[in-house]
Short mmCIF file of N, CA and C in Angstrom, two decimals:
data_model
loop_
_atom_site.label_atom_id
_atom_site.label_comp_id
_atom_site.label_asym_id
_atom_site.label_seq_id
_atom_site.Cartn_x
_atom_site.Cartn_y
_atom_site.Cartn_z
N UNK A 30 19.88 -20.67 13.58
CA UNK A 30 19.85 -19.32 13.04
C UNK A 30 18.47 -19.05 12.42
N UNK A 31 17.87 -17.96 12.81
CA UNK A 31 16.56 -17.60 12.28
C UNK A 31 16.70 -17.13 10.84
N UNK A 32 15.84 -17.63 9.98
CA UNK A 32 15.83 -17.23 8.57
C UNK A 32 14.44 -16.72 8.22
N UNK A 33 14.41 -15.59 7.53
CA UNK A 33 13.15 -14.96 7.13
C UNK A 33 13.14 -14.78 5.62
N UNK A 34 12.07 -15.21 4.98
CA UNK A 34 11.97 -15.10 3.53
C UNK A 34 10.65 -14.43 3.18
N UNK A 35 10.74 -13.25 2.57
CA UNK A 35 9.55 -12.51 2.17
C UNK A 35 9.10 -12.92 0.78
N UNK A 36 7.81 -12.76 0.53
CA UNK A 36 7.25 -12.97 -0.80
C UNK A 36 5.97 -12.16 -0.92
N UNK A 37 5.47 -12.04 -2.14
CA UNK A 37 4.19 -11.38 -2.36
C UNK A 37 4.28 -9.97 -2.92
N UNK A 38 5.49 -9.45 -3.04
CA UNK A 38 5.62 -8.12 -3.61
C UNK A 38 5.30 -8.13 -5.10
N UNK A 39 5.19 -6.93 -5.66
CA UNK A 39 4.91 -6.82 -7.09
C UNK A 39 4.50 -5.42 -7.44
N UNK A 40 3.93 -5.30 -8.63
CA UNK A 40 3.47 -4.00 -9.13
C UNK A 40 1.95 -3.97 -9.13
N UNK A 41 1.41 -2.86 -8.68
CA UNK A 41 -0.04 -2.71 -8.60
C UNK A 41 -0.39 -1.25 -8.83
N UNK A 42 -1.59 -1.02 -9.30
CA UNK A 42 -2.03 0.36 -9.48
C UNK A 42 -2.54 0.93 -8.17
N UNK A 43 -2.49 2.23 -8.08
CA UNK A 43 -2.99 2.91 -6.88
C UNK A 43 -4.43 2.49 -6.61
N UNK A 44 -4.72 2.25 -5.34
CA UNK A 44 -6.03 1.78 -4.95
C UNK A 44 -6.12 0.27 -4.85
N UNK A 45 -5.11 -0.41 -5.35
CA UNK A 45 -5.10 -1.87 -5.34
C UNK A 45 -4.62 -2.44 -4.03
N UNK A 46 -4.48 -3.76 -4.01
CA UNK A 46 -4.10 -4.48 -2.79
C UNK A 46 -3.00 -5.49 -3.09
N UNK A 47 -2.22 -5.77 -2.06
CA UNK A 47 -1.22 -6.83 -2.09
C UNK A 47 -1.15 -7.46 -0.71
N UNK A 48 -0.74 -8.72 -0.67
CA UNK A 48 -0.49 -9.36 0.61
C UNK A 48 0.93 -9.90 0.61
N UNK A 49 1.70 -9.41 1.55
CA UNK A 49 3.07 -9.88 1.72
C UNK A 49 3.09 -11.02 2.74
N UNK A 50 4.00 -11.96 2.51
CA UNK A 50 4.20 -13.06 3.45
C UNK A 50 5.65 -13.11 3.86
N UNK A 51 5.88 -13.59 5.06
CA UNK A 51 7.24 -13.76 5.57
C UNK A 51 7.29 -15.13 6.26
N UNK A 52 7.99 -16.06 5.65
CA UNK A 52 8.13 -17.39 6.21
C UNK A 52 9.36 -17.44 7.09
N UNK A 53 9.17 -17.84 8.33
CA UNK A 53 10.26 -17.89 9.30
C UNK A 53 10.65 -19.33 9.59
N UNK A 54 11.94 -19.54 9.79
CA UNK A 54 12.44 -20.85 10.17
C UNK A 54 13.62 -20.67 11.11
N UNK A 55 13.96 -21.76 11.82
CA UNK A 55 15.10 -21.70 12.71
C UNK A 55 14.79 -21.18 14.09
N UNK A 56 13.49 -21.08 14.42
CA UNK A 56 13.13 -20.60 15.75
C UNK A 56 13.57 -21.60 16.82
N UNK A 57 14.05 -21.06 17.94
CA UNK A 57 14.42 -21.88 19.09
C UNK A 57 13.47 -21.54 20.23
N UNK A 58 13.78 -22.03 21.42
CA UNK A 58 12.95 -21.74 22.59
C UNK A 58 12.87 -20.24 22.83
N UNK A 59 11.76 -19.81 23.42
CA UNK A 59 11.58 -18.39 23.70
C UNK A 59 10.35 -17.87 22.98
N UNK A 60 10.19 -16.57 23.00
CA UNK A 60 9.07 -15.94 22.31
C UNK A 60 9.61 -14.96 21.28
N UNK A 61 8.83 -14.69 20.28
CA UNK A 61 9.29 -13.86 19.17
C UNK A 61 8.31 -12.74 18.88
N UNK A 62 8.85 -11.63 18.46
CA UNK A 62 8.05 -10.53 17.92
C UNK A 62 8.52 -10.30 16.49
N UNK A 63 7.64 -9.73 15.69
CA UNK A 63 7.97 -9.55 14.29
C UNK A 63 7.44 -8.21 13.79
N UNK A 64 8.02 -7.76 12.71
CA UNK A 64 7.58 -6.48 12.16
C UNK A 64 7.84 -6.39 10.68
N UNK A 65 7.17 -5.45 10.06
CA UNK A 65 7.40 -5.11 8.66
C UNK A 65 7.97 -3.69 8.60
N UNK A 66 8.99 -3.56 7.79
CA UNK A 66 9.63 -2.28 7.56
C UNK A 66 9.70 -2.03 6.06
N UNK A 67 9.94 -0.78 5.68
CA UNK A 67 10.11 -0.48 4.27
C UNK A 67 11.18 0.58 4.09
N UNK A 68 11.76 0.58 2.91
CA UNK A 68 12.85 1.49 2.64
C UNK A 68 12.86 1.87 1.17
N UNK A 69 13.08 3.15 0.91
CA UNK A 69 13.26 3.65 -0.45
C UNK A 69 14.69 4.14 -0.58
N UNK A 70 15.21 4.18 -1.80
CA UNK A 70 16.61 4.59 -2.00
C UNK A 70 16.90 5.95 -1.38
N UNK A 71 17.99 5.99 -0.63
CA UNK A 71 18.42 7.24 -0.02
C UNK A 71 17.74 7.58 1.29
N UNK A 72 16.82 6.73 1.71
CA UNK A 72 16.09 7.00 2.95
C UNK A 72 16.31 5.89 3.97
N UNK A 73 16.05 6.23 5.22
CA UNK A 73 16.19 5.24 6.28
C UNK A 73 15.03 4.25 6.25
N UNK A 74 15.30 3.08 6.80
CA UNK A 74 14.26 2.07 6.91
C UNK A 74 13.23 2.54 7.95
N UNK A 75 11.96 2.45 7.59
CA UNK A 75 10.91 2.91 8.50
C UNK A 75 9.97 1.77 8.87
N UNK A 76 9.50 1.81 10.10
CA UNK A 76 8.56 0.80 10.55
C UNK A 76 7.21 0.99 9.93
N UNK A 77 6.57 -0.11 9.57
CA UNK A 77 5.24 -0.09 8.98
C UNK A 77 4.22 -0.69 9.94
N UNK A 78 4.51 -1.88 10.42
CA UNK A 78 3.59 -2.56 11.34
C UNK A 78 4.38 -3.58 12.13
N UNK A 79 3.91 -3.87 13.33
CA UNK A 79 4.61 -4.82 14.18
C UNK A 79 3.62 -5.60 15.02
N UNK A 80 4.06 -6.77 15.45
CA UNK A 80 3.25 -7.60 16.32
C UNK A 80 4.15 -8.14 17.42
N UNK A 81 3.75 -7.94 18.69
CA UNK A 81 4.61 -8.38 19.77
C UNK A 81 4.34 -9.84 20.10
N UNK A 82 5.06 -10.36 21.07
CA UNK A 82 4.97 -11.79 21.35
C UNK A 82 3.65 -12.18 22.01
N UNK A 83 2.88 -11.21 22.46
CA UNK A 83 1.54 -11.47 23.00
C UNK A 83 0.44 -11.30 21.95
N UNK A 84 0.85 -10.91 20.74
CA UNK A 84 -0.12 -10.71 19.67
C UNK A 84 -0.61 -9.29 19.51
N UNK A 85 -0.09 -8.37 20.32
CA UNK A 85 -0.47 -6.98 20.19
C UNK A 85 0.13 -6.38 18.94
N UNK A 86 -0.63 -5.53 18.27
CA UNK A 86 -0.18 -4.95 17.01
C UNK A 86 -0.02 -3.44 17.11
N UNK A 87 0.82 -2.91 16.25
CA UNK A 87 1.01 -1.46 16.16
C UNK A 87 1.28 -1.11 14.71
N UNK A 88 0.93 0.11 14.33
CA UNK A 88 1.06 0.55 12.95
C UNK A 88 1.62 1.96 12.88
N UNK A 89 2.34 2.21 11.81
CA UNK A 89 2.73 3.59 11.51
C UNK A 89 1.47 4.36 11.13
N UNK A 90 1.43 5.63 11.48
CA UNK A 90 0.23 6.44 11.23
C UNK A 90 -0.13 6.45 9.75
N UNK A 91 0.86 6.42 8.87
CA UNK A 91 0.60 6.56 7.44
C UNK A 91 -0.07 5.32 6.84
N UNK A 92 -0.10 4.22 7.56
CA UNK A 92 -0.72 3.01 7.03
C UNK A 92 -1.93 2.56 7.84
N UNK A 93 -2.21 3.22 8.95
CA UNK A 93 -3.34 2.82 9.78
C UNK A 93 -4.65 2.85 8.98
N UNK A 94 -5.42 1.79 9.14
CA UNK A 94 -6.68 1.69 8.43
C UNK A 94 -6.55 1.11 7.04
N UNK A 95 -5.33 0.99 6.54
CA UNK A 95 -5.11 0.43 5.20
C UNK A 95 -4.35 -0.89 5.25
N UNK A 96 -3.41 -1.02 6.18
CA UNK A 96 -2.58 -2.22 6.29
C UNK A 96 -2.97 -3.01 7.53
N UNK A 97 -2.86 -4.32 7.43
CA UNK A 97 -3.14 -5.20 8.56
C UNK A 97 -2.04 -6.24 8.69
N UNK A 98 -1.45 -6.32 9.88
CA UNK A 98 -0.42 -7.32 10.14
C UNK A 98 -1.07 -8.49 10.87
N UNK A 99 -0.66 -9.70 10.51
CA UNK A 99 -1.19 -10.89 11.16
C UNK A 99 -0.16 -11.98 11.08
N UNK A 100 -0.38 -13.04 11.84
CA UNK A 100 0.57 -14.15 11.80
C UNK A 100 -0.17 -15.47 11.96
N UNK A 101 0.40 -16.48 11.36
CA UNK A 101 -0.08 -17.85 11.50
C UNK A 101 1.00 -18.61 12.24
N UNK A 102 0.81 -18.80 13.54
CA UNK A 102 1.86 -19.42 14.35
C UNK A 102 2.12 -20.87 13.94
N UNK A 103 1.10 -21.54 13.49
CA UNK A 103 1.27 -22.93 13.06
C UNK A 103 2.19 -23.03 11.85
N UNK A 104 2.16 -22.00 11.01
CA UNK A 104 2.97 -22.00 9.80
C UNK A 104 4.23 -21.16 9.95
N UNK A 105 4.40 -20.52 11.13
CA UNK A 105 5.53 -19.61 11.33
C UNK A 105 5.60 -18.58 10.20
N UNK A 106 4.47 -18.02 9.87
CA UNK A 106 4.40 -17.07 8.77
C UNK A 106 3.75 -15.77 9.22
N UNK A 107 4.36 -14.68 8.83
CA UNK A 107 3.85 -13.34 9.10
C UNK A 107 3.27 -12.78 7.81
N UNK A 108 2.18 -12.02 7.93
CA UNK A 108 1.54 -11.44 6.76
C UNK A 108 1.40 -9.93 6.92
N UNK A 109 1.32 -9.27 5.78
CA UNK A 109 0.96 -7.86 5.76
C UNK A 109 -0.03 -7.66 4.63
N UNK A 110 -1.29 -7.45 4.99
CA UNK A 110 -2.34 -7.17 4.02
C UNK A 110 -2.34 -5.67 3.77
N UNK A 111 -2.14 -5.30 2.50
CA UNK A 111 -2.04 -3.88 2.16
C UNK A 111 -3.17 -3.53 1.20
N UNK A 112 -4.04 -2.64 1.62
CA UNK A 112 -5.17 -2.20 0.82
C UNK A 112 -5.07 -0.70 0.53
N UNK A 113 -5.84 -0.25 -0.43
CA UNK A 113 -5.85 1.17 -0.81
C UNK A 113 -4.44 1.71 -0.98
N UNK A 114 -3.66 0.97 -1.73
CA UNK A 114 -2.25 1.34 -1.88
C UNK A 114 -2.10 2.66 -2.61
N UNK A 115 -1.07 3.39 -2.19
CA UNK A 115 -0.76 4.70 -2.77
C UNK A 115 0.65 4.65 -3.37
N UNK A 116 0.92 5.59 -4.25
CA UNK A 116 2.25 5.61 -4.87
C UNK A 116 3.34 5.76 -3.83
N UNK A 117 3.04 6.46 -2.74
CA UNK A 117 4.05 6.65 -1.70
C UNK A 117 4.31 5.39 -0.88
N UNK A 118 3.54 4.33 -1.11
CA UNK A 118 3.82 3.05 -0.46
C UNK A 118 4.89 2.26 -1.22
N UNK A 119 5.29 2.76 -2.38
CA UNK A 119 6.34 2.10 -3.16
C UNK A 119 7.63 2.04 -2.35
N UNK A 120 8.18 0.84 -2.18
CA UNK A 120 9.38 0.65 -1.38
C UNK A 120 9.78 -0.81 -1.41
N UNK A 121 10.96 -1.09 -0.89
CA UNK A 121 11.34 -2.46 -0.58
C UNK A 121 10.83 -2.73 0.82
N UNK A 122 10.10 -3.82 0.95
CA UNK A 122 9.52 -4.19 2.24
C UNK A 122 10.31 -5.34 2.86
N UNK A 123 10.64 -5.17 4.13
CA UNK A 123 11.43 -6.15 4.85
C UNK A 123 10.66 -6.70 6.05
N UNK A 124 10.86 -7.98 6.29
CA UNK A 124 10.34 -8.64 7.47
C UNK A 124 11.47 -8.71 8.51
N UNK A 125 11.12 -8.52 9.77
CA UNK A 125 12.11 -8.57 10.84
C UNK A 125 11.56 -9.36 12.01
N UNK A 126 12.48 -9.94 12.79
CA UNK A 126 12.08 -10.71 13.97
C UNK A 126 13.11 -10.54 15.06
N UNK A 127 12.66 -10.77 16.28
CA UNK A 127 13.58 -10.78 17.41
C UNK A 127 13.06 -11.77 18.44
N UNK A 128 13.95 -12.19 19.32
CA UNK A 128 13.62 -13.20 20.30
C UNK A 128 13.81 -12.67 21.71
N UNK A 129 12.97 -13.16 22.61
CA UNK A 129 13.13 -12.84 24.03
C UNK A 129 12.76 -14.06 24.85
N UNK A 130 13.07 -14.02 26.13
CA UNK A 130 12.77 -15.16 27.00
C UNK A 130 11.31 -15.19 27.39
N UNK A 131 10.73 -14.02 27.72
CA UNK A 131 9.35 -14.01 28.21
C UNK A 131 8.44 -13.08 27.42
N UNK A 132 8.90 -11.92 27.03
CA UNK A 132 8.08 -10.99 26.25
C UNK A 132 8.97 -10.21 25.30
N UNK A 133 8.53 -10.14 24.03
CA UNK A 133 9.26 -9.40 23.02
C UNK A 133 8.36 -8.28 22.52
N UNK A 134 8.74 -7.04 22.75
CA UNK A 134 7.90 -5.91 22.40
C UNK A 134 7.97 -5.56 20.92
N UNK A 135 9.16 -5.62 20.35
CA UNK A 135 9.30 -5.26 18.94
C UNK A 135 9.03 -3.79 18.72
N UNK A 136 8.01 -3.50 17.95
CA UNK A 136 7.64 -2.12 17.69
C UNK A 136 8.20 -1.61 16.38
N UNK A 137 8.22 -0.29 16.23
CA UNK A 137 8.56 0.34 14.95
C UNK A 137 10.04 0.70 14.82
N UNK A 138 10.83 0.42 15.84
CA UNK A 138 12.25 0.75 15.80
C UNK A 138 13.04 -0.40 15.23
N UNK A 139 13.73 -0.18 14.13
CA UNK A 139 14.47 -1.25 13.49
C UNK A 139 15.58 -1.81 14.38
N UNK A 140 16.06 -1.02 15.32
CA UNK A 140 17.12 -1.48 16.22
C UNK A 140 16.64 -2.55 17.18
N UNK A 141 15.34 -2.74 17.29
CA UNK A 141 14.78 -3.73 18.20
C UNK A 141 14.84 -5.14 17.63
N UNK A 142 15.26 -5.28 16.38
CA UNK A 142 15.22 -6.58 15.71
C UNK A 142 16.61 -7.05 15.31
N UNK A 143 16.84 -8.32 15.52
CA UNK A 143 18.14 -8.91 15.17
C UNK A 143 18.13 -9.72 13.88
N UNK A 144 16.94 -10.08 13.42
CA UNK A 144 16.85 -10.95 12.25
C UNK A 144 16.07 -10.23 11.16
N UNK A 145 16.59 -10.34 9.94
CA UNK A 145 15.98 -9.63 8.80
C UNK A 145 15.92 -10.52 7.58
N UNK A 146 14.87 -10.32 6.79
CA UNK A 146 14.79 -10.96 5.49
C UNK A 146 15.49 -10.13 4.44
N UNK A 147 15.45 -10.61 3.21
CA UNK A 147 16.12 -9.94 2.10
C UNK A 147 15.26 -8.88 1.44
N UNK A 148 13.98 -8.90 1.70
CA UNK A 148 13.11 -7.86 1.17
C UNK A 148 12.32 -8.30 -0.05
N UNK A 149 11.20 -7.64 -0.27
CA UNK A 149 10.39 -7.85 -1.46
C UNK A 149 9.90 -6.48 -1.93
N UNK A 150 10.01 -6.24 -3.22
CA UNK A 150 9.72 -4.92 -3.77
C UNK A 150 8.22 -4.75 -4.01
N UNK A 151 7.72 -3.61 -3.58
CA UNK A 151 6.33 -3.22 -3.86
C UNK A 151 6.36 -1.92 -4.66
N UNK A 152 5.72 -1.93 -5.81
CA UNK A 152 5.67 -0.74 -6.66
C UNK A 152 4.22 -0.40 -6.94
N UNK A 153 3.83 0.81 -6.59
CA UNK A 153 2.46 1.26 -6.79
C UNK A 153 2.48 2.40 -7.80
N UNK A 154 1.79 2.21 -8.90
CA UNK A 154 1.76 3.23 -9.93
C UNK A 154 0.46 4.02 -9.85
N UNK A 155 0.58 5.30 -10.09
CA UNK A 155 -0.61 6.18 -10.00
C UNK A 155 -1.26 6.36 -11.35
#
């Protein structure tokens, strides 16, 4: 069973930076794609950034140029570097993963992922 554990959330002032990490375990044969999502109370979970099984990345328009998704395959860890944070970035951030036999596209749709972490809170004060 794939397990995802996020860390790195916290409180920061607007304009500041945070780096989120997602440690994955339980991977079996196949290829994996991963993504970061966020959610605020009363709203749907929205895609922030994703990386497919070939290493291709995609970002939500609202974070392009500010957030960077990356992964360390040797450590089975996914990262989200967040710079120039804004108050509207305040949310619970979730890591997600999915598996495929040959190629996993992932992307910004939460329905594309079968595995989820518990989330880490990011609070940006203005």
